[in-house]
Amino acid sequence: MREDEKLFVHLSDIHFRSREIGRRDDPNAGLRDDLVTDVALMRREIGRPADGILISGDIAFAGAADEYTFAYEWLKLILCPAAGCRIEDVFVIPGNHDVDRRQAATPAHRDVRGKLRDYSADQSDDILRSYLSDPFSSQMLFGPIENYNRFAAEFVCNLAAEDPKKPDRRPFAVRDWKLKGGSTLRIWGFNSVLVCDENDAPGNMFVDPAAAQITRGGPDVTHVVMCHHPYGWLKNGAPFRERIESVAKLHLFGHEHTRRVEDGRRFTTIRAGAVHPDRHEPGWDPGYNWINLSFGRDGGKRHLDVEIWVRKREAARFIAVPDPENANPWSVRHALPDWSPPAAPQTADAAGSPVGLSVGMTVSTGSPPVTARTVISKMFRLSEHVQRQLIVALSLDADGDHALKDYEFVLAAVRRAKERNQLVDLNDRADEALGSDAG
């Protein structure tokens, strides 16, 4: 018996490059057009739209602001409509090309990276924690992905060292998809570019130590983990690998463009391939994936069925890459912990008014629910001046906000709106402001 399913487009290594994007002679414009055409064809073949788009890093080529501006417009206006999902259902993590190398080129940055790489593997997590707990040192590590963070904040995927005084800062991205049966699909996005430069090599990259400490959250939660660099690149990868192999059923990576699927009994590892691999590298082979996750029961036992449509480009079109038995899609089943859904919640009172809705949802027919993510998407389409006007008008600012970055200020205000049941008010005011801009 199938309880629910979620369908995702899985991409990596798009590598939008400043000197190419927006030009008629962009050498990858045709390639992207082939990919978008295939996404639309696969959507029809599978028979339903995607629930989200997962990007395993390297959105940009050099971490430049204009590369992210182009990426956002491409996602919103071209790829999301082809996949059938909303822009707020994009989930991203950074890769090595999302690091602004100019910002990372100072002598202090170079010395810090060299020193960190000199420590042994068993020392590295403790040393990283000491850097991440200090405001100045943590800025040295996170500063080079500031342009990425401004882009990722639109999807609530921005990353920062933890700060008890700033609850919206966290070193990883995480998103829950609630399933019809009452369980949760939880997707984690981890940072493997804390230490990143021209000396990147297998065995000398670091994943954030928080990645090795994720918790199961109960038998009703099924975990998916995303990290740009596979284990072999990570100096501190052993505890990370041990943890996620015991917790997560699906491991999604970028960076390496071969060995696309490794299926096992307890978990499945999937590499996205590269949308824009380096044309000069051997075996230039653009690719991406569709992934369907189906939750069900057989004989009272819960399971997760994973279907993977592996796609690769050949002769100006994308074709299927079948599994070793020549089947398409690839198909793997994983056992899930025993768990029974709670009793169905009451959905309406005697007068027919909906009750028990999540804080911040609208109660309307014909309109999509107002969520924090939809409001965030609207707020970031407004100028910073208008954002602050709306936030102050609803008293959603607080002492200490002056120390936040502009995008963190917006995220903190939306969180407060949700906590105070003001999300609909903020949404309506954002709609009014966007309407005024359009006029």
Short mmCIF file of C-alpha atoms in Angstrom, two decimals:
data_model
loop_
_atom_site.label_atom_id
_atom_site.label_comp_id
_atom_site.label_asym_id
_atom_site.label_seq_id
_atom_site.Cartn_x
_atom_site.Cartn_y
_atom_site.Cartn_z
CA MET A 1 0.00 0.00 0.00
CA ARG A 2 1.46 3.34 -1.05
CA GLU A 3 1.04 6.13 1.53
CA ASP A 4 2.70 9.07 -0.20
CA GLU A 5 5.48 9.99 -2.60
CA LYS A 6 7.71 12.95 -3.40
CA LEU A 7 9.36 13.64 -6.74
CA PHE A 8 12.52 15.73 -7.18
CA VAL A 9 14.78 16.98 -9.94
CA HIS A 10 18.41 16.55 -8.81
CA LEU A 11 21.09 18.81 -10.35
CA SER A 12 24.65 19.80 -9.61
CA ASP A 13 27.61 21.71 -11.04
CA ILE A 14 25.69 24.22 -13.15
CA HIS A 15 28.70 26.57 -13.16
CA PHE A 16 27.11 29.81 -14.34
CA ARG A 17 30.12 31.89 -15.45
CA SER A 18 30.15 35.71 -15.45
CA ARG A 19 31.84 36.13 -18.82
CA GLU A 20 29.33 33.81 -20.53
CA ILE A 21 25.88 34.30 -19.00
CA GLY A 22 23.48 36.60 -20.79
CA ARG A 23 25.45 36.49 -24.05
CA ARG A 24 24.18 35.11 -27.33
CA ASP A 25 27.40 33.12 -27.70
CA ASP A 26 27.16 31.50 -24.25
CA PRO A 27 28.65 28.05 -25.02
CA ASN A 28 26.25 26.37 -22.60
CA ALA A 29 22.98 28.04 -23.62
CA GLY A 30 22.08 25.20 -25.96
CA LEU A 31 23.00 22.61 -23.35
CA ARG A 32 20.71 24.24 -20.79
CA ASP A 33 17.94 24.38 -23.37
CA ASP A 34 18.37 20.64 -23.98
CA LEU A 35 18.17 20.01 -20.25
CA VAL A 36 15.03 22.11 -19.75
CA THR A 37 13.40 20.40 -22.72
CA ASP A 38 14.20 17.02 -21.18
CA VAL A 39 12.88 18.09 -17.77
CA ALA A 40 9.55 19.00 -19.37
CA LEU A 41 9.46 15.72 -21.34
CA MET A 42 10.29 13.65 -18.25
CA ARG A 43 7.63 15.46 -16.25
CA ARG A 44 5.05 14.31 -18.80
CA GLU A 45 6.52 10.79 -18.96
CA ILE A 46 6.50 10.36 -15.17
CA GLY A 47 3.02 11.81 -15.11
CA ARG A 48 3.20 14.54 -12.48
CA PRO A 49 5.16 17.69 -11.60
CA ALA A 50 8.20 17.76 -9.36
CA ASP A 51 7.73 18.57 -5.69
CA GLY A 52 11.11 20.30 -5.60
CA ILE A 53 14.53 20.84 -7.16
CA LEU A 54 17.64 19.73 -5.26
CA ILE A 55 20.96 21.33 -6.26
CA SER A 56 24.09 19.65 -4.89
CA GLY A 57 26.40 22.67 -5.20
CA ASP A 58 28.41 24.66 -7.75
CA ILE A 59 25.57 26.91 -8.85
CA ALA A 60 28.11 29.57 -9.81
CA PHE A 61 31.54 29.29 -11.37
CA ALA A 62 33.48 31.85 -9.31
CA GLY A 63 31.04 32.75 -6.52
CA ALA A 64 30.26 36.12 -8.14
CA ALA A 65 27.08 38.06 -7.35
CA ASP A 66 25.99 38.35 -11.01
CA GLU A 67 26.29 34.59 -11.43
CA TYR A 68 23.70 34.10 -8.69
CA THR A 69 21.41 36.76 -10.10
CA PHE A 70 21.39 34.89 -13.40
CA ALA A 71 20.94 31.54 -11.62
CA TYR A 72 17.90 32.74 -9.70
CA GLU A 73 16.19 34.07 -12.81
CA TRP A 74 16.95 30.86 -14.72
CA LEU A 75 15.51 28.75 -11.92
CA LYS A 76 12.42 30.90 -11.46
CA LEU A 77 11.53 31.62 -15.07
CA ILE A 78 12.77 28.53 -16.90
CA LEU A 79 13.63 25.43 -14.88
CA CYS A 80 10.90 25.57 -12.21
CA PRO A 81 8.10 26.02 -14.76
CA ALA A 82 9.48 23.08 -16.79
CA ALA A 83 9.60 20.90 -13.67
CA GLY A 84 6.21 22.14 -12.44
CA CYS A 85 7.35 23.32 -9.01
CA ARG A 86 7.56 26.68 -7.26
CA ILE A 87 10.76 28.69 -6.86
CA GLU A 88 10.44 28.37 -3.07
CA ASP A 89 10.71 24.57 -3.45
CA VAL A 90 14.34 24.80 -4.57
CA PHE A 91 16.88 23.46 -2.03
CA VAL A 92 20.59 24.25 -2.45
CA ILE A 93 23.99 23.64 -0.88
CA PRO A 94 27.35 25.26 -1.75
CA GLY A 95 30.17 23.71 -3.77
CA ASN A 96 33.76 24.75 -4.31
CA HIS A 97 32.79 26.98 -7.26
CA ASP A 98 30.41 28.88 -4.96
CA VAL A 99 33.40 30.23 -3.05
CA ASP A 100 34.38 33.79 -3.98
CA ARG A 101 38.10 33.18 -4.47
CA ARG A 102 38.88 36.91 -4.52
CA GLN A 103 37.55 37.26 -0.98
CA ALA A 104 39.42 34.12 0.06
CA ALA A 105 42.74 35.31 -1.40
CA THR A 106 43.94 37.45 1.51
CA PRO A 107 47.09 36.28 3.34
CA ALA A 108 45.10 35.71 6.52
CA HIS A 109 42.64 33.44 4.72
CA ARG A 110 45.46 31.52 3.05
CA ASP A 111 47.28 31.00 6.33
CA VAL A 112 44.13 29.78 8.10
CA ARG A 113 43.38 27.22 5.37
CA GLY A 114 46.95 25.94 5.36
CA LYS A 115 47.02 25.61 9.13
CA LEU A 116 43.70 23.75 9.24
CA ARG A 117 44.87 21.30 6.59
CA ASP A 118 48.02 20.56 8.61
CA TYR A 119 46.05 19.06 11.48
CA SER A 120 45.51 15.32 11.54
CA ALA A 121 42.11 13.87 10.68
CA ASP A 122 41.35 12.98 14.30
CA GLN A 123 42.14 16.55 15.42
CA SER A 124 40.28 18.39 12.67
CA ASP A 125 36.74 18.42 14.09
CA ASP A 126 37.86 19.82 17.45
CA ILE A 127 39.97 22.49 15.73
CA LEU A 128 37.11 23.43 13.41
CA ARG A 129 34.74 23.73 16.37
CA SER A 130 37.14 26.15 18.04
CA TYR A 131 37.22 28.30 14.89
CA LEU A 132 33.45 28.16 14.48
CA SER A 133 32.79 29.20 18.07
CA ASP A 134 34.76 32.43 17.67
CA PRO A 135 33.00 35.25 15.75
CA PHE A 136 36.13 36.52 13.97
CA SER A 137 37.46 33.08 13.06
CA SER A 138 34.07 31.84 11.88
CA GLN A 139 33.76 34.86 9.58
CA MET A 140 37.09 33.85 8.04
CA LEU A 141 35.53 30.50 7.12
CA PHE A 142 32.08 31.70 6.01
CA GLY A 143 33.00 35.07 4.47
CA PRO A 144 34.00 33.63 1.07
CA ILE A 145 30.47 32.25 0.50
CA GLU A 146 28.68 35.51 1.27
CA ASN A 147 27.42 35.91 -2.32
CA TYR A 148 26.18 32.34 -2.23
CA ASN A 149 24.42 33.02 1.09
CA ARG A 150 22.52 35.98 -0.34
CA PHE A 151 21.27 33.73 -3.13
CA ALA A 152 20.56 30.78 -0.81
CA ALA A 153 18.62 32.93 1.68
CA GLU A 154 15.79 33.05 -0.88
CA PHE A 155 15.36 29.31 -0.22
CA VAL A 156 16.21 29.48 3.52
CA CYS A 157 19.43 27.60 2.75
CA ASN A 158 21.96 30.24 3.84
CA LEU A 159 24.70 29.00 6.16
CA ALA A 160 26.54 30.56 9.10
CA ALA A 161 28.30 29.62 12.30
CA GLU A 162 25.88 29.11 15.17
CA ASP A 163 25.26 32.06 17.47
CA PRO A 164 23.00 31.69 20.54
CA LYS A 165 21.96 35.33 20.15
CA LYS A 166 20.93 34.83 16.51
CA PRO A 167 18.60 31.82 16.28
CA ASP A 168 18.24 32.06 12.49
CA ARG A 169 21.93 31.26 11.95
CA ARG A 170 22.84 27.62 11.53
CA PRO A 171 25.69 25.79 9.80
CA PHE A 172 23.46 23.58 7.68
CA ALA A 173 20.25 23.83 5.68
CA VAL A 174 17.29 21.61 6.56
CA ARG A 175 13.77 21.30 5.25
CA ASP A 176 10.85 19.07 6.17
CA TRP A 177 8.33 17.81 3.66
CA LYS A 178 5.23 16.61 5.52
CA LEU A 179 3.74 13.42 4.07
CA LYS A 180 0.08 12.47 3.84
CA GLY A 181 0.40 9.58 6.26
CA GLY A 182 1.69 11.91 8.99
CA SER A 183 5.40 11.12 8.68
CA THR A 184 8.16 13.51 7.59
CA LEU A 185 10.75 13.57 4.83
CA ARG A 186 13.70 15.61 6.14
CA ILE A 187 16.36 16.88 3.74
CA TRP A 188 19.66 18.11 5.14
CA GLY A 189 22.20 20.23 3.26
CA PHE A 190 25.79 20.34 4.53
CA ASN A 191 28.75 22.60 3.87
CA SER A 192 31.96 20.99 2.58
CA VAL A 193 33.68 24.25 1.53
CA LEU A 194 34.72 25.66 4.91
CA VAL A 195 38.30 25.26 3.68
CA CYS A 196 38.48 25.72 -0.08
CA ASP A 197 41.03 27.12 -2.55
CA GLU A 198 43.21 26.19 -5.52
CA ASN A 199 44.80 23.47 -3.38
CA ASP A 200 41.57 21.47 -3.03
CA ALA A 201 42.29 17.77 -3.39
CA PRO A 202 40.88 14.45 -2.22
CA GLY A 203 41.40 14.08 1.50
CA ASN A 204 41.96 17.76 2.35
CA MET A 205 38.42 19.21 2.33
CA PHE A 206 36.27 19.50 5.47
CA VAL A 207 32.58 19.03 6.09
CA ASP A 208 31.09 21.10 8.90
CA PRO A 209 31.36 19.05 12.14
CA ALA A 210 27.62 19.55 12.73
CA ALA A 211 26.99 17.16 9.84
CA ALA A 212 28.24 14.22 11.92
CA GLN A 213 25.79 15.02 14.73
CA ILE A 214 22.39 14.88 13.02
CA THR A 215 19.70 13.15 15.07
CA ARG A 216 17.11 10.67 13.89
CA GLY A 217 14.13 12.61 15.22
CA GLY A 218 11.96 9.54 15.69
CA PRO A 219 10.76 6.61 13.56
CA ASP A 220 8.38 8.87 11.63
CA VAL A 221 11.26 10.84 10.04
CA THR A 222 13.03 9.66 6.88
CA HIS A 223 16.31 11.45 6.16
CA VAL A 224 18.00 12.56 2.94
CA VAL A 225 21.48 14.10 3.13
CA MET A 226 23.08 16.42 0.56
CA CYS A 227 26.79 17.33 0.47
CA HIS A 228 28.77 18.60 -2.51
CA HIS A 229 31.96 16.62 -1.92
CA PRO A 230 31.81 12.81 -1.62
CA TYR A 231 33.51 11.13 1.32
CA GLY A 232 36.88 10.63 -0.37
CA TRP A 233 37.41 14.39 -0.53
CA LEU A 234 36.79 14.96 3.18
CA LYS A 235 39.62 14.84 5.69
CA ASN A 236 37.10 14.61 8.53
CA GLY A 237 34.76 12.42 6.49
CA ALA A 238 34.92 9.25 8.60
CA PRO A 239 32.59 10.35 11.45
CA PHE A 240 30.31 12.08 8.91
CA ARG A 241 30.06 8.95 6.81
CA GLU A 242 29.49 6.70 9.81
CA ARG A 243 26.68 8.94 11.02
CA ILE A 244 24.76 9.45 7.82
CA GLU A 245 25.04 5.80 6.81
CA SER A 246 23.28 4.94 10.06
CA VAL A 247 20.65 7.71 9.84
CA ALA A 248 19.91 8.65 6.21
CA LYS A 249 18.40 6.46 3.49
CA LEU A 250 19.52 8.67 0.62
CA HIS A 251 22.91 10.37 0.18
CA LEU A 252 23.12 12.98 -2.60
CA PHE A 253 26.44 14.37 -3.84
CA GLY A 254 27.86 16.59 -6.58
CA HIS A 255 31.43 17.31 -7.69
CA GLU A 256 32.25 13.84 -9.04
CA HIS A 257 30.46 13.22 -12.31
CA THR A 258 30.81 9.45 -12.65
CA ARG A 259 29.47 6.41 -10.76
CA ARG A 260 26.05 8.00 -10.63
CA VAL A 261 24.19 5.47 -8.42
CA GLU A 262 25.43 3.10 -5.73
CA ASP A 263 22.51 1.10 -4.36
CA GLY A 264 22.70 -0.84 -1.14
CA ARG A 265 20.48 -2.56 1.36
CA ARG A 266 20.51 0.20 4.01
CA PHE A 267 20.94 3.33 1.88
CA THR A 268 21.45 4.58 -1.67
CA THR A 269 24.13 7.03 -2.82
CA ILE A 270 23.38 9.22 -5.85
CA ARG A 271 25.67 11.64 -7.68
CA ALA A 272 23.90 14.25 -9.74
CA GLY A 273 26.32 14.33 -12.63
CA ALA A 274 27.12 17.83 -13.89
CA VAL A 275 24.88 20.16 -15.85
CA HIS A 276 27.95 22.04 -17.14
CA PRO A 277 31.05 19.85 -16.77
CA ASP A 278 34.35 21.28 -17.98
CA ARG A 279 34.35 20.75 -21.75
CA HIS A 280 38.07 20.01 -21.62
CA GLU A 281 37.84 17.22 -19.08
CA PRO A 282 37.96 13.62 -20.36
CA GLY A 283 34.58 12.05 -21.00
CA TRP A 284 32.56 15.29 -21.08
CA ASP A 285 29.16 13.94 -20.07
CA PRO A 286 26.44 16.37 -18.87
CA GLY A 287 23.72 14.81 -16.76
CA TYR A 288 21.10 15.14 -14.05
CA ASN A 289 18.52 12.95 -12.26
CA TRP A 290 14.86 12.61 -11.40
CA ILE A 291 14.29 10.92 -8.02
CA ASN A 292 10.96 9.60 -6.74
CA LEU A 293 10.58 8.62 -3.09
CA SER A 294 7.55 6.44 -2.36
CA PHE A 295 6.49 5.56 1.17
CA GLY A 296 4.36 2.49 1.74
CA ARG A 297 3.57 -0.70 3.63
CA ASP A 298 3.58 -4.38 2.76
CA GLY A 299 2.25 -6.81 5.32
CA GLY A 300 2.40 -4.09 7.96
CA LYS A 301 6.09 -3.38 7.28
CA ARG A 302 7.01 0.16 6.24
CA HIS A 303 9.38 0.74 3.34
CA LEU A 304 10.83 3.43 1.11
CA ASP A 305 10.95 2.78 -2.62
CA VAL A 306 13.53 4.89 -4.46
CA GLU A 307 13.22 5.32 -8.23
CA ILE A 308 16.02 7.14 -10.07
CA TRP A 309 15.81 8.26 -13.68
CA VAL A 310 19.47 8.88 -14.54
CA ARG A 311 19.76 11.20 -17.54
CA LYS A 312 22.78 12.02 -19.72
CA ARG A 313 23.21 14.19 -22.80
CA GLU A 314 23.91 12.62 -26.15
CA ALA A 315 23.63 14.31 -29.57
CA ALA A 316 21.81 17.45 -28.36
CA ARG A 317 19.28 15.52 -26.28
CA PHE A 318 19.16 13.72 -22.97
CA ILE A 319 18.74 9.96 -22.82
CA ALA A 320 18.26 7.37 -20.09
CA VAL A 321 21.14 5.65 -18.30
CA PRO A 322 19.66 2.28 -17.23
CA ASP A 323 20.82 0.23 -14.26
CA PRO A 324 23.21 -2.75 -14.66
CA GLU A 325 20.22 -4.99 -15.51
CA ASN A 326 19.16 -2.49 -18.21
CA ALA A 327 16.13 -1.32 -16.22
CA ASN A 328 14.94 2.27 -16.23
CA PRO A 329 14.33 3.76 -13.73
CA TRP A 330 16.78 2.36 -11.23
CA SER A 331 14.73 0.95 -8.34
CA VAL A 332 15.76 0.27 -4.73
CA ARG A 333 13.71 -0.58 -1.63
CA HIS A 334 14.79 0.30 1.91
CA ALA A 335 13.10 -0.85 5.12
CA LEU A 336 11.77 1.90 7.40
CA PRO A 337 11.32 1.71 11.19
CA ASP A 338 8.01 0.51 12.56
CA TRP A 339 5.68 3.44 13.12
CA SER A 340 1.94 4.03 13.12
CA PRO A 341 0.39 7.37 12.23
CA PRO A 342 -1.52 9.25 14.93
CA ALA A 343 -5.28 9.42 14.87
CA ALA A 344 -6.59 11.68 12.13
CA PRO A 345 -6.81 15.27 13.46
CA GLN A 346 -10.12 17.09 13.47
CA THR A 347 -10.20 19.35 10.44
CA ALA A 348 -13.38 21.35 11.02
CA ASP A 349 -15.59 22.39 13.92
CA ALA A 350 -19.37 22.16 13.96
CA ALA A 351 -19.66 25.37 11.97
CA GLY A 352 -17.31 24.07 9.30
CA SER A 353 -14.42 26.38 10.18
CA PRO A 354 -10.98 24.78 9.73
CA VAL A 355 -9.10 24.21 12.97
CA GLY A 356 -5.68 22.88 13.86
CA LEU A 357 -3.94 24.49 10.87
CA SER A 358 -0.24 25.23 11.10
CA VAL A 359 0.50 28.73 12.33
CA GLY A 360 0.56 31.18 9.44
CA MET A 361 -1.58 29.27 6.97
CA THR A 362 -4.49 31.06 5.33
CA VAL A 363 -7.99 29.69 5.68
CA SER A 364 -9.33 30.17 2.18
CA THR A 365 -10.55 28.25 -0.80
CA GLY A 366 -8.92 28.63 -4.17
CA SER A 367 -5.76 30.23 -2.78
CA PRO A 368 -2.56 28.41 -1.86
CA PRO A 369 -1.66 28.50 1.84
CA VAL A 370 0.50 31.30 3.11
CA THR A 371 3.72 29.81 4.45
CA ALA A 372 6.97 31.28 5.69
CA ARG A 373 8.63 30.24 2.44
CA THR A 374 6.08 31.94 0.21
CA VAL A 375 6.37 35.13 2.25
CA ILE A 376 10.18 35.00 2.16
CA SER A 377 10.06 34.66 -1.62
CA LYS A 378 7.88 37.77 -1.88
CA MET A 379 9.92 39.80 0.59
CA PHE A 380 13.15 39.21 -1.32
CA ARG A 381 11.52 40.60 -4.47
CA LEU A 382 11.17 43.97 -2.70
CA SER A 383 13.89 46.57 -2.22
CA GLU A 384 15.68 46.58 1.11
CA HIS A 385 14.03 49.91 1.97
CA VAL A 386 10.52 48.54 1.42
CA GLN A 387 11.36 45.33 3.28
CA ARG A 388 12.34 47.34 6.35
CA GLN A 389 9.25 49.54 6.10
CA LEU A 390 6.95 46.53 6.20
CA ILE A 391 8.87 44.82 8.99
CA VAL A 392 8.92 47.94 11.21
CA ALA A 393 5.24 48.69 10.51
CA LEU A 394 4.29 45.28 11.91
CA SER A 395 6.79 45.57 14.81
CA LEU A 396 8.62 42.47 13.58
CA ASP A 397 12.05 43.96 14.30
CA ALA A 398 13.83 43.51 17.62
CA ASP A 399 16.78 44.75 19.63
CA GLY A 400 19.98 43.34 18.20
CA ASP A 401 18.74 43.22 14.62
CA HIS A 402 21.20 45.95 13.68
CA ALA A 403 23.93 43.28 13.84
CA LEU A 404 22.17 41.11 11.24
CA LYS A 405 22.93 41.11 7.55
CA ASP A 406 20.10 42.44 5.39
CA TYR A 407 18.86 39.00 4.32
CA GLU A 408 19.15 37.71 7.90
CA PHE A 409 17.00 40.65 9.01
CA VAL A 410 14.24 39.52 6.64
CA LEU A 411 14.46 35.88 7.71
CA ALA A 412 14.30 36.84 11.41
CA ALA A 413 11.24 39.02 10.79
CA VAL A 414 9.41 36.27 8.91
CA ARG A 415 10.19 33.81 11.72
CA ARG A 416 8.69 36.25 14.24
CA ALA A 417 5.65 36.77 12.01
CA LYS A 418 5.05 33.03 12.03
CA GLU A 419 5.54 32.78 15.79
CA ARG A 420 3.13 35.70 16.40
CA ASN A 421 0.53 34.58 13.86
CA GLN A 422 1.22 37.66 11.71
CA LEU A 423 2.32 35.78 8.59
CA VAL A 424 -0.86 36.56 6.67
CA ASP A 425 -0.56 40.27 7.53
CA LEU A 426 3.03 40.37 6.29
CA ASN A 427 2.07 38.43 3.17
CA ASP A 428 -0.75 40.85 2.35
CA ARG A 429 1.48 43.88 2.79
CA ALA A 430 4.15 42.31 0.60
CA ASP A 431 1.51 41.67 -2.08
CA GLU A 432 0.42 45.33 -1.88
CA ALA A 433 4.01 46.53 -2.20
CA LEU A 434 4.69 44.23 -5.16
CA GLY A 435 1.49 45.46 -6.80
CA SER A 436 2.60 49.06 -6.32
CA ASP A 437 5.99 48.27 -7.87
CA ALA A 438 4.26 46.65 -10.85
CA GLY A 439 2.09 49.68 -11.28
#
